[in-house]
Amino acid sequence: MTNAIGTSTARVDGIAKVTGTAQYAYEHPFTDPVYLHPVQATVARGAVDTFRSDKAESVDGVLAVLSPWNAPRLADVSDPELSLLQGPEVRFRGQIIGAVIATTPEIARHAQSLVEVEYTTDDHDTVLRADHPDRYPEDDPQTIGDDVDEKLSSAQLVIDQRYSTPEEHNTPMEPHTAVALWDPAEQHLTLTTATQGPHSVVDTLAPLLGLEPQQLRVVSPHVGGGFGSKAAPHGHDLVAALGALALPGRAVKYAVTRQQGFVFVGYRSPTRQHLRLGARCDGTLTAIDHESFSQVSPAGTFSESASSISASMYAADARRLVHHLVPLDVPPPHWMRAPGEAPGMFALEVAMDELAVAAGIDPVELRIRNDPDRDPATGNRWTSRRLVECLHEGARQFGWRDRDPHPGIRRDGEWLIGTGMASATYPHVMSPGTKVTIRHDGGGRYTVRTGAADIGTGAWTTLTLISADALRVSRERVTMEIGDSSLPTATVAGGSSGTTSWGSAIVATAEAFRRQHGDDPEAGAQTTGGVSEDPLAEGYTAASFGAHFVEVRVHPGTGEVRVPRMRGVFSIGRVINPRTVRSQLLGGMVMGLSMALHEKSVRDPRFGHVVTQDLATYHVPVNADIEDMDASWLDETDELATPMGSRGAGEIGIVGSAAAIANAVYHATGTRVRDLPITPPALVRD
Ligand code: MOS
């Protein structure tokens, strides 16, 4: 028995990455590639009337101009986000309405500016309001237990507040890129694209393009960050594919610009939230009423359902959760790390801090008092719920015990000092369906193949460790092959489900391999296996948990917030690779700090586009913003959740961390900020 799992291991792809030989989507070599630049709508709602491309076509080096009328036709136009260049409709400003393909990217970009478009326009509306007349509930309210209104009216303590989180955009270091090549002789399309799931791209795009799955190969061995924005194909993939169909035999390359990354590759919807907590004087919750609102696009259905987080987090006699959608003339929102959970937990955990203040109870103690024995949403047992231990361990590491609860009294020179905390949770998600092929290469060496994606998470390494233990060999004897739809089918890297889903399939396949070939297999022995259903037993809920502790300094003259110290303690089951898990957790916490203090996409309601469309005006933290930050975890194994004993860890770091900062800002200043991001004007004092 080996124990590769749990050994801190450098990335197996690390040398390739630091030497620049790891190929990202745009870097795969193709002979005589050509370059695409899209034409984007300059109105927020309406239709293209005329599309004059003669000037663009006359530019030297321009090979093709695709319009809403001359572009290759799709076989299926039921997905409005991806039904591009199929007709005149404009559903949001910046929508792709044409494309120029040329011999250089510069020529394509210039020629695109020469296309003359006239529109018919309709009135548009891009402003999210909780009282928007067109709002509608996504589902019937989820009510659990007693009547919420009755419990609230009889509660000894009530917190009744509104919270908001802004629109946010993923800004991965590797922008979205796609290279498409149509081989007319073989009737086969190759798409190298930065994606979190090669097979999900095939599943989505092949039917639209009228191709059989085996006519489309998606290649994506290395991805420079996705956070959800690369979890599904977006317009750039589709338009690159259309370009390739229009120019058979030529590799059509399209690198989405940073500005375009603020338009059509998904984003986090802003939220508006209304929380009402009812409690007894001792802080025991009697009612949780969580109502949330997010926007939805005419070009998509994605919903940032923030209220769901309140289903299972705390015990309460009565509970009502409802999420409303507001249809606006905006691009489709999409996944951004912990979609729903991150904004929802901001509101819930700030409200809990407000309740702690109202009850005069330490905020850590308040959470312990409301920790449920069973999953309140279902009555299920927990496979493992160790939030209370995370709270105790975090408080110990941070030095929470001697905290004076009174706000606005600690000073260091001119700076106000405060501390705050919040809980974290993220559901355990297992996506069945991954297939794995294991081949014995001889001499105790194995090749393990599956179409998983490493989006910077460390999956190349994690899956190597899981394979080594499952095959009972050292990790040096395992060669992983991932990131290609020509490998066995794998589910998408999303919902913190990658390691869970692919790892479970690897373990099952290794067992099948041994049954089939024995303990001393011949060279070339091969088995394909997988997992077709979630092994979680009926009557159980699995989730990851955590606790954030934060110190902030606020300058009352400038309103500046600094975060000198941040500690996260997590319960995520058995840790496969401590080195990359720590990075995942820290990355989530950095993203939570960023959510608290920096990120906000400003959409101009007059024109309907995001004006903060670069990294100068869309703020993300730099090294100087991150000071003493650390993440650790409980020593545990959750064999009810996965055969590795692990649970999801990719997203929980962001959940609750923004609330912990907001709560620390309150403790420092006495000012309760309920709208993110927290910016200086909210905190400046005369
Ligand atoms: Mo993550 S938002 O599930 O890719």
XYZ file of C-alpha atoms and ligand atoms in Angstrom:
690
model
C 0.000 0.000 0.000
C 1.448 3.332 -0.972
C 0.348 6.655 0.352
C 0.840 9.190 -2.369
C -2.394 10.820 -1.215
C -1.619 13.308 1.510
C 1.981 13.845 0.414
C 2.760 17.434 -0.428
C 3.688 17.174 -4.080
C 4.983 19.717 -6.578
C 2.906 19.977 -9.738
C 3.791 17.255 -12.231
C 3.290 19.888 -14.948
C 5.287 22.494 -13.038
C 8.459 22.309 -15.103
C 6.501 22.511 -18.353
C 4.708 25.572 -17.022
C 7.740 27.482 -15.775
C 9.752 26.690 -18.890
C 6.929 27.825 -21.146
C 6.478 24.477 -22.869
C 3.022 23.768 -21.416
C 0.719 24.592 -24.297
C -2.253 26.836 -23.593
C -5.049 26.927 -26.127
C -3.697 29.747 -28.268
C -0.181 28.308 -28.357
C -0.746 25.008 -30.114
C 1.192 25.099 -33.369
C -0.815 25.180 -36.595
C 0.433 25.709 -40.124
C -0.534 29.060 -41.687
C -3.095 30.099 -39.106
C -5.499 32.968 -39.715
C -6.962 35.360 -37.164
C -10.471 36.327 -36.246
C -11.760 39.512 -34.711
C -15.471 39.884 -33.998
C -17.795 42.736 -34.867
C -19.784 43.619 -31.757
C -23.167 45.263 -31.435
C -23.083 48.889 -30.341
C -26.704 48.888 -29.197
C -28.163 47.092 -26.191
C -31.365 45.866 -27.802
C -32.692 45.756 -31.308
C -31.733 44.287 -34.640
C -29.066 44.650 -37.293
C -30.621 46.352 -40.336
C -27.642 46.709 -42.606
C -24.175 45.233 -42.380
C -21.853 46.740 -45.000
C -18.544 44.925 -45.224
C -17.148 46.074 -48.601
C -14.553 48.394 -47.040
C -13.428 45.671 -44.655
C -13.251 43.115 -47.447
C -11.069 45.403 -49.567
C -8.324 45.509 -46.921
C -5.236 43.553 -47.966
C -5.064 40.330 -45.974
C -8.760 40.024 -45.193
C -9.954 36.534 -46.111
C -13.581 36.577 -45.006
C -16.178 38.737 -43.320
C -18.974 36.835 -41.606
C -22.279 38.611 -41.145
C -25.609 37.636 -39.591
C -26.676 36.526 -43.084
C -23.680 34.924 -44.774
C -22.180 32.953 -41.852
C -22.464 29.148 -41.893
C -25.890 28.067 -40.589
C -26.231 26.227 -37.300
C -28.236 23.013 -37.113
C -29.845 24.071 -33.855
C -30.562 27.654 -32.810
C -32.343 26.906 -29.533
C -29.465 28.239 -27.383
C -29.651 32.028 -27.718
C -26.174 32.609 -26.225
C -24.541 30.493 -28.922
C -26.875 31.135 -31.864
C -24.510 33.761 -33.217
C -24.556 35.184 -36.743
C -27.821 33.383 -37.456
C -30.057 36.416 -37.643
C -30.353 40.117 -36.923
C -31.433 40.075 -33.240
C -29.321 42.040 -30.763
C -29.980 41.004 -27.170
C -27.202 42.891 -25.398
C -24.570 45.473 -26.162
C -21.336 43.847 -27.279
C -23.021 40.742 -28.711
C -21.046 39.217 -31.571
C -22.824 40.191 -34.812
C -20.040 39.560 -37.284
C -16.427 38.478 -37.659
C -13.458 39.388 -39.805
C -10.840 36.750 -40.572
C -7.469 37.908 -41.847
C -3.844 36.917 -42.147
C -2.848 38.830 -39.013
C -4.733 39.768 -35.854
C -3.971 43.442 -36.492
C -5.522 43.361 -39.966
C -8.599 41.562 -38.636
C -9.019 44.095 -35.869
C -8.567 47.068 -38.161
C -10.870 45.710 -40.861
C -13.540 45.000 -38.284
C -13.604 48.721 -37.514
C -14.497 49.401 -41.156
C -17.688 47.342 -41.092
C -20.669 49.712 -41.170
C -23.709 48.555 -39.241
C -27.099 50.162 -38.931
C -29.608 49.053 -36.357
C -33.232 49.251 -35.405
C -33.194 49.883 -31.689
C -35.617 49.215 -28.862
C -35.582 50.681 -25.369
C -33.320 48.748 -23.059
C -33.045 48.262 -19.337
C -29.905 47.012 -17.599
C -30.518 48.073 -13.992
C -31.235 45.396 -11.388
C -33.850 46.439 -8.837
C -35.573 44.253 -6.259
C -38.836 46.055 -7.062
C -38.451 45.643 -10.829
C -41.938 45.190 -12.294
C -40.830 42.223 -14.434
C -39.320 40.207 -11.586
C -40.542 36.672 -11.107
C -39.724 33.915 -8.615
C -37.439 31.251 -10.050
C -39.322 28.570 -8.105
C -41.978 28.445 -5.438
C -40.559 29.604 -2.099
C -38.835 26.792 -0.210
C -40.500 26.657 3.205
C -39.234 24.347 5.927
C -40.663 23.941 9.409
C -43.016 26.399 11.079
C -44.562 29.540 9.602
C -41.825 32.132 9.115
C -44.001 35.213 9.576
C -45.448 33.884 12.825
C -42.019 33.026 14.169
C -40.688 36.438 13.200
C -43.555 38.266 14.865
C -43.035 36.362 18.114
C -39.212 36.501 18.037
C -37.404 38.205 20.896
C -34.741 39.482 18.498
C -35.219 40.327 14.819
C -32.629 41.320 12.247
C -34.323 42.708 9.130
C -31.828 44.093 6.622
C -31.067 44.430 2.929
C -27.736 43.519 1.368
C -26.301 43.807 -2.114
C -23.409 42.441 -4.089
C -22.236 43.945 -7.378
C -21.805 42.542 -10.844
C -18.372 40.892 -11.047
C -16.308 39.495 -13.891
C -13.846 36.637 -13.900
C -10.452 37.873 -15.033
C -8.306 34.754 -15.454
C -4.639 35.310 -16.276
C -5.155 33.374 -19.502
C -7.929 35.151 -21.401
C -10.412 32.968 -23.254
C -9.003 31.752 -26.548
C -10.034 29.303 -29.221
C -8.422 27.882 -32.338
C -10.669 26.006 -34.752
C -9.639 23.918 -37.754
C -12.091 22.213 -40.112
C -10.659 19.308 -42.094
C -12.974 19.056 -45.129
C -11.612 15.683 -46.271
C -12.190 14.053 -42.893
C -15.250 16.213 -42.107
C -13.695 16.834 -38.723
C -13.344 19.925 -36.535
C -10.539 20.399 -34.014
C -11.069 23.072 -31.397
C -8.271 23.962 -29.000
C -9.924 26.132 -26.407
C -9.365 27.102 -22.799
C -12.068 25.039 -21.123
C -12.990 23.455 -17.809
C -14.530 20.487 -19.600
C -13.481 19.261 -23.067
C -16.362 16.791 -23.286
C -18.938 19.338 -22.213
C -17.778 21.561 -25.080
C -18.309 18.646 -27.482
C -21.703 17.887 -25.955
C -22.805 21.503 -26.384
C -21.241 22.490 -29.691
C -21.456 19.325 -31.816
C -25.274 19.364 -32.066
C -25.311 23.116 -32.796
C -22.800 22.653 -35.589
C -24.660 19.638 -36.961
C -21.731 17.334 -36.185
C -21.607 13.895 -34.636
C -19.598 13.937 -31.398
C -16.757 12.024 -33.051
C -16.469 14.796 -35.679
C -15.396 17.306 -33.027
C -12.256 17.059 -30.924
C -11.646 19.567 -28.117
C -8.077 19.944 -26.878
C -7.293 21.748 -23.626
C -4.339 20.336 -21.686
C -3.505 23.505 -19.739
C -5.824 26.312 -18.675
C -4.735 29.535 -16.998
C -7.663 29.970 -14.641
C -11.375 29.769 -15.270
C -13.300 30.202 -12.000
C -16.409 29.056 -13.862
C -16.114 31.338 -16.877
C -14.604 28.486 -18.896
C -17.068 25.879 -17.635
C -19.130 26.062 -20.810
C -18.405 27.206 -24.348
C -19.177 30.849 -25.002
C -19.458 32.995 -28.109
C -15.751 32.948 -28.887
C -15.782 29.153 -29.324
C -18.809 29.255 -31.551
C -17.577 32.089 -33.764
C -14.143 30.459 -34.139
C -15.911 27.269 -35.240
C -18.040 29.217 -37.749
C -14.869 30.854 -39.041
C -13.243 27.459 -39.498
C -16.269 26.142 -41.408
C -16.097 29.222 -43.652
C -12.377 28.718 -44.325
C -11.856 24.950 -44.617
C -8.319 23.775 -43.937
C -7.220 26.964 -42.187
C -6.711 27.168 -38.422
C -8.789 30.142 -37.240
C -7.353 31.683 -34.083
C -9.268 33.990 -31.801
C -7.912 35.424 -28.566
C -10.661 37.236 -26.663
C -9.356 40.653 -25.638
C -9.468 41.641 -21.982
C -12.210 44.142 -22.849
C -14.278 41.459 -24.583
C -13.793 39.301 -21.481
C -16.163 41.773 -19.811
C -18.886 41.062 -22.356
C -19.672 37.568 -23.550
C -17.812 34.987 -21.461
C -20.092 35.144 -18.432
C -20.025 37.062 -15.170
C -21.522 37.057 -11.704
C -24.917 38.716 -11.638
C -25.350 41.456 -9.087
C -27.645 40.434 -6.244
C -30.123 42.201 -4.016
C -30.975 40.334 -0.831
C -33.415 40.750 2.010
C -32.741 38.767 5.159
C -34.907 38.469 8.215
C -33.579 36.492 11.158
C -35.708 35.805 14.231
C -34.038 34.598 17.422
C -34.487 34.070 21.128
C -32.479 36.241 23.538
C -29.867 33.487 23.772
C -29.273 33.775 20.017
C -31.059 30.562 19.045
C -32.545 31.106 15.602
C -36.300 30.673 15.321
C -36.709 31.972 11.764
C -34.621 32.492 8.628
C -36.283 34.372 5.787
C -33.923 34.865 2.849
C -35.131 36.539 -0.310
C -32.747 37.226 -3.192
C -32.783 38.758 -6.671
C -30.446 38.398 -9.619
C -30.606 39.344 -13.273
C -31.195 37.061 -16.220
C -30.414 37.666 -19.865
C -32.592 37.232 -22.947
C -29.595 35.248 -24.245
C -29.405 32.749 -21.385
C -31.003 31.181 -18.342
C -28.236 31.180 -15.718
C -29.416 32.195 -12.258
C -27.256 33.415 -9.344
C -29.453 31.886 -6.667
C -28.155 33.470 -3.473
C -30.832 32.448 -0.981
C -30.195 28.681 -1.300
C -27.219 28.941 1.053
C -29.607 29.464 3.961
C -31.231 26.035 3.507
C -28.669 23.983 5.395
C -26.354 26.364 7.202
C -28.050 26.839 10.578
C -30.818 25.292 12.629
C -34.103 27.256 12.837
C -37.715 26.431 13.608
C -38.979 28.158 10.476
C -37.355 28.867 7.154
C -38.388 30.435 3.850
C -36.082 30.855 0.877
C -36.982 32.403 -2.439
C -34.970 33.622 -5.388
C -36.337 36.060 -7.969
C -35.059 36.684 -11.472
C -35.178 40.074 -13.156
C -34.990 39.917 -16.961
C -32.715 42.662 -18.288
C -31.037 43.484 -21.592
C -27.673 42.190 -20.440
C -25.268 39.435 -21.506
C -25.862 36.037 -19.921
C -24.512 35.764 -16.374
C -22.664 32.528 -15.748
C -20.576 30.709 -13.138
C -18.116 32.629 -11.026
C -16.483 30.808 -8.122
C -19.221 29.634 -5.736
C -22.098 31.039 -7.789
C -24.997 31.708 -5.432
C -23.071 30.626 -2.348
C -20.567 33.504 -2.373
C -23.080 36.402 -2.480
C -25.647 34.508 -0.399
C -23.170 33.761 2.351
C -22.094 37.409 2.421
C -25.628 38.413 3.353
C -26.280 35.531 5.766
C -22.993 35.892 7.630
C -23.229 39.667 7.965
C -26.787 39.231 9.246
C -25.496 36.675 11.763
C -22.902 39.217 12.913
C -25.685 41.762 13.344
C -27.604 39.218 15.390
C -24.542 38.550 17.559
C -24.290 42.279 18.266
C -28.023 42.560 18.988
C -27.948 39.546 21.315
C -24.682 40.522 22.971
C -23.240 37.102 22.136
C -19.807 36.365 20.740
C -20.223 35.696 16.984
C -18.334 32.390 17.216
C -20.569 31.249 20.055
C -23.671 32.329 18.116
C -22.759 30.003 15.278
C -22.024 27.124 17.625
C -25.429 27.548 19.273
C -27.129 27.279 15.885
C -25.161 24.356 14.495
C -27.698 21.761 13.303
C -27.387 18.057 14.198
C -28.987 17.110 10.909
C -29.308 18.847 7.558
C -32.208 21.253 8.207
C -33.253 21.212 4.542
C -33.765 17.438 4.340
C -33.476 15.923 7.804
C -30.514 13.927 6.465
C -27.552 12.912 8.568
C -24.280 14.649 7.745
C -21.464 12.468 6.470
C -19.347 14.812 8.555
C -20.209 18.266 9.858
C -17.268 19.706 11.761
C -17.992 23.417 11.461
C -17.750 23.804 15.233
C -14.231 22.363 15.223
C -13.277 24.746 12.399
C -14.613 27.625 14.511
C -12.684 26.521 17.616
C -9.472 25.871 15.708
C -9.724 29.136 13.786
C -10.387 31.077 16.978
C -7.380 29.406 18.601
C -5.023 30.108 15.697
C -6.215 33.677 15.368
C -6.204 34.527 19.063
C -9.909 35.415 19.124
C -10.560 34.720 22.800
C -9.730 38.082 24.314
C -11.633 40.132 21.762
C -13.499 43.142 23.155
C -16.863 43.071 21.357
C -17.329 46.852 21.409
C -16.803 48.397 17.976
C -14.681 51.381 17.103
C -12.433 51.446 20.161
C -9.120 49.848 19.217
C -6.574 52.144 17.632
C -3.022 51.945 16.406
C -1.999 55.537 15.768
C -4.550 56.902 13.335
C -5.771 53.469 12.283
C -8.874 51.818 13.693
C -8.388 48.095 14.314
C -11.111 45.447 14.185
C -11.541 41.710 13.960
C -14.336 39.710 12.387
C -15.282 36.197 11.486
C -17.708 34.210 9.372
C -18.547 30.602 8.643
C -18.103 28.924 5.280
C -19.770 26.043 3.520
C -19.907 24.564 0.062
C -21.978 21.564 -1.011
C -20.236 18.317 -1.865
C -20.935 17.694 -5.544
C -20.335 14.372 -7.292
C -20.999 14.371 -11.045
C -21.394 10.790 -12.231
C -20.387 9.776 -15.742
C -16.615 10.009 -15.889
C -14.854 7.150 -17.685
C -11.214 6.214 -17.206
C -8.854 3.931 -19.096
C -5.963 2.376 -17.224
C -3.221 0.613 -19.158
C -0.274 -1.296 -17.710
C 2.747 -0.163 -19.726
C 4.980 -2.910 -18.303
C 7.421 -2.807 -15.428
C 4.772 -1.616 -13.002
C 4.168 1.596 -14.955
C 0.662 2.730 -15.797
C -0.995 5.256 -18.056
C -4.282 6.682 -16.755
C -6.451 8.499 -19.254
C -9.554 10.630 -18.780
C -10.805 13.896 -20.259
C -10.498 15.880 -17.034
C -9.344 19.513 -17.019
C -6.668 21.215 -14.943
C -7.654 24.876 -14.817
C -4.758 25.726 -12.523
C -6.166 23.692 -9.652
C -3.451 21.047 -9.787
C -5.616 18.256 -11.209
C -2.699 16.825 -13.223
C -0.968 16.154 -9.904
C -3.967 15.290 -7.739
C -5.169 12.648 -10.181
C -1.649 11.224 -10.397
C -1.603 10.762 -6.609
C -5.070 9.176 -6.567
C -4.059 6.842 -9.410
C -0.835 5.831 -7.665
C -2.640 4.785 -4.483
C -5.434 3.091 -6.401
C -2.883 1.107 -8.450
C -0.608 0.554 -5.428
C 2.466 2.002 -7.099
C 4.576 5.089 -6.488
C 3.418 8.254 -8.226
C 6.496 8.222 -10.506
C 5.044 5.112 -12.148
C 1.855 6.845 -13.221
C 1.504 8.869 -16.403
C -1.716 10.919 -16.518
C -3.331 11.988 -19.737
C -6.069 14.609 -19.391
C -7.447 17.667 -21.173
C -8.632 16.202 -24.473
C -12.043 15.006 -25.624
C -10.369 12.134 -27.475
C -9.713 10.666 -24.013
C -12.481 8.838 -22.130
C -15.448 11.042 -21.203
C -15.048 13.191 -18.106
C -17.342 15.607 -16.346
C -16.684 19.323 -16.104
C -14.359 21.002 -13.588
C -17.149 22.886 -11.843
C -18.998 22.981 -8.560
C -15.806 21.866 -6.779
C -16.610 18.424 -8.189
C -13.520 17.635 -10.271
C -11.362 15.655 -7.865
C -14.452 13.990 -6.388
C -15.881 12.874 -9.717
C -12.719 11.983 -11.647
C -10.948 10.542 -8.594
C -13.871 8.270 -7.760
C -13.841 7.023 -11.357
C -10.098 6.351 -11.193
C -10.461 4.343 -7.974
C -13.338 2.303 -9.435
C -11.392 1.637 -12.635
C -8.258 0.578 -10.750
C -10.354 -1.935 -8.805
C -11.865 -3.216 -12.036
C -8.388 -3.444 -13.540
C -7.193 -5.641 -10.672
C -10.253 -7.863 -10.873
C -9.684 -8.274 -14.583
C -5.910 -8.604 -14.737
C -4.847 -9.676 -11.239
C -2.006 -8.269 -9.201
C 0.684 -9.080 -11.758
C -0.746 -7.783 -15.042
C 0.915 -8.209 -18.409
C 2.252 -5.235 -20.313
C -0.582 -3.820 -22.411
C -3.305 -4.990 -20.022
C -6.041 -2.380 -20.146
C -9.368 -1.666 -18.479
C -11.937 1.040 -19.025
C -14.272 1.800 -16.152
C -15.970 4.594 -14.315
C -18.679 5.599 -11.924
C -22.228 5.951 -13.136
C -23.819 7.179 -9.926
C -23.109 9.169 -6.799
C -22.116 6.640 -4.108
C -23.465 8.868 -1.330
C -25.902 6.756 0.686
C -29.580 7.681 0.828
C -30.320 9.831 3.855
C -26.946 11.590 3.966
C -25.848 15.122 3.121
C -22.197 15.868 2.467
C -20.728 19.368 2.468
C -17.462 21.111 3.196
C -17.249 23.652 5.992
C -14.900 26.325 7.219
C -14.346 29.375 9.369
C -12.700 32.683 8.464
C -11.038 35.034 10.948
C -9.875 38.452 9.837
C -8.159 41.523 11.220
C -8.615 44.838 9.441
C -7.223 48.330 9.839
C -9.357 51.219 8.665
C -8.068 54.746 8.251
C -10.872 57.101 9.277
C -9.354 59.989 7.325
C -9.147 58.220 3.970
C -11.517 55.295 4.443
C -8.780 52.904 3.349
C -9.188 49.300 4.514
C -6.136 47.075 4.976
C -6.290 43.385 5.845
C -3.150 42.533 7.808
C -4.300 39.060 8.872
C -6.634 36.391 7.511
C -6.983 32.813 8.748
C -9.160 30.118 7.274
C -9.688 26.687 8.804
C -11.572 24.196 6.664
C -13.176 20.782 6.868
C -12.817 19.308 3.390
C -12.344 15.604 4.080
C -9.004 14.009 3.328
C -6.576 16.314 1.572
C -5.101 14.720 -1.559
C -2.250 17.181 -2.175
C -1.662 19.620 0.696
C 0.451 21.864 -1.490
C -2.182 22.569 -4.128
C -5.143 22.440 -1.727
C -3.559 25.200 0.312
C -3.205 27.249 -2.868
C -6.848 26.590 -3.746
C -8.038 27.709 -0.318
C -5.786 30.778 -0.276
C -6.889 31.641 -3.809
C -10.494 31.515 -2.685
C -9.737 33.712 0.304
C -7.931 36.236 -1.917
C -10.999 36.236 -4.150
C -13.156 36.831 -1.057
C -10.986 39.785 -0.044
C -11.312 41.017 -3.591
C -15.106 40.633 -3.425
C -15.161 42.536 -0.139
C -12.970 45.461 -1.110
C -12.196 45.630 -4.817
C -14.352 44.072 -7.492
C -17.252 45.825 -9.149
C -18.291 45.876 -12.775
C -19.917 49.218 -13.490
C -22.594 48.895 -16.164
C -23.591 52.152 -17.820
C -27.389 52.126 -17.964
C -27.443 54.572 -20.878
C -25.590 52.248 -23.234
C -25.838 48.907 -21.460
C -22.168 47.917 -21.361
C -19.613 47.534 -18.584
C -17.303 50.533 -18.573
C -14.783 49.052 -16.118
C -13.549 46.665 -18.780
C -9.843 46.498 -18.029
C -7.633 45.716 -15.054
C -6.964 49.411 -14.446
C -10.600 50.196 -13.676
C -11.843 46.754 -12.641
C -9.990 46.376 -9.390
C -8.472 43.107 -8.238
C -5.975 42.799 -5.400
C -2.253 42.857 -6.065
C 0.451 41.346 -3.849
C 0.593 44.477 -1.722
C -3.071 44.008 -0.786
C -2.490 40.505 0.598
C -0.551 40.411 3.833
C -0.460 37.588 6.414
C -2.928 35.027 5.071
C -3.014 31.330 5.809
C -5.307 28.357 5.324
C -5.330 25.053 7.149
C -7.694 22.115 7.561
C -8.856 19.502 9.979
C -7.263 16.060 9.826
C -10.111 13.860 8.626
C -11.322 11.299 6.133
C -14.875 11.245 4.757
C -15.312 7.811 3.221
C -19.054 8.284 2.960
C -18.448 11.098 0.464
C -15.773 9.592 -1.800
C -13.575 6.483 -1.882
C -10.563 8.804 -1.411
C -12.135 10.259 1.733
C -11.970 13.741 0.218
C -14.613 16.395 -0.387
C -14.657 19.458 -2.637
C -12.209 22.258 -1.823
C -12.081 24.494 -4.887
C -14.657 27.105 -4.019
C -15.157 27.136 -0.262
C -12.317 29.628 0.276
C -14.354 32.467 -1.226
C -17.527 31.566 0.681
C -17.893 33.683 3.821
C -14.547 35.457 3.498
C -16.088 38.714 2.244
C -18.508 38.675 5.187
C -15.658 38.147 7.658
C -13.990 41.284 6.289
C -17.211 43.299 6.403
C -17.755 42.137 9.984
C -14.210 43.162 10.916
C -14.781 46.566 9.303
C -17.860 46.977 11.497
C -15.858 46.012 14.572
C -13.126 48.494 13.651
C -15.398 51.410 12.881
C -18.921 50.827 14.125
C -20.112 51.326 10.542
C -22.131 48.438 9.158
C -21.613 48.123 5.392
C -24.183 45.915 3.691
C -23.320 46.702 0.083
C -20.213 45.346 -1.590
C -17.593 46.323 -2.368
C -16.675 48.284 0.757
C -15.067 51.443 -0.588
C -13.626 54.484 1.194
C -16.691 56.791 0.963
C -18.607 54.470 3.314
C -15.931 54.791 5.984
C -14.467 58.298 5.812
C -15.095 60.368 8.915
C -14.837 64.143 9.224
Mo -16.738 26.814 -10.484
S -17.825 28.597 -10.511
O -18.053 25.748 -10.243
O -16.104 26.643 -12.025
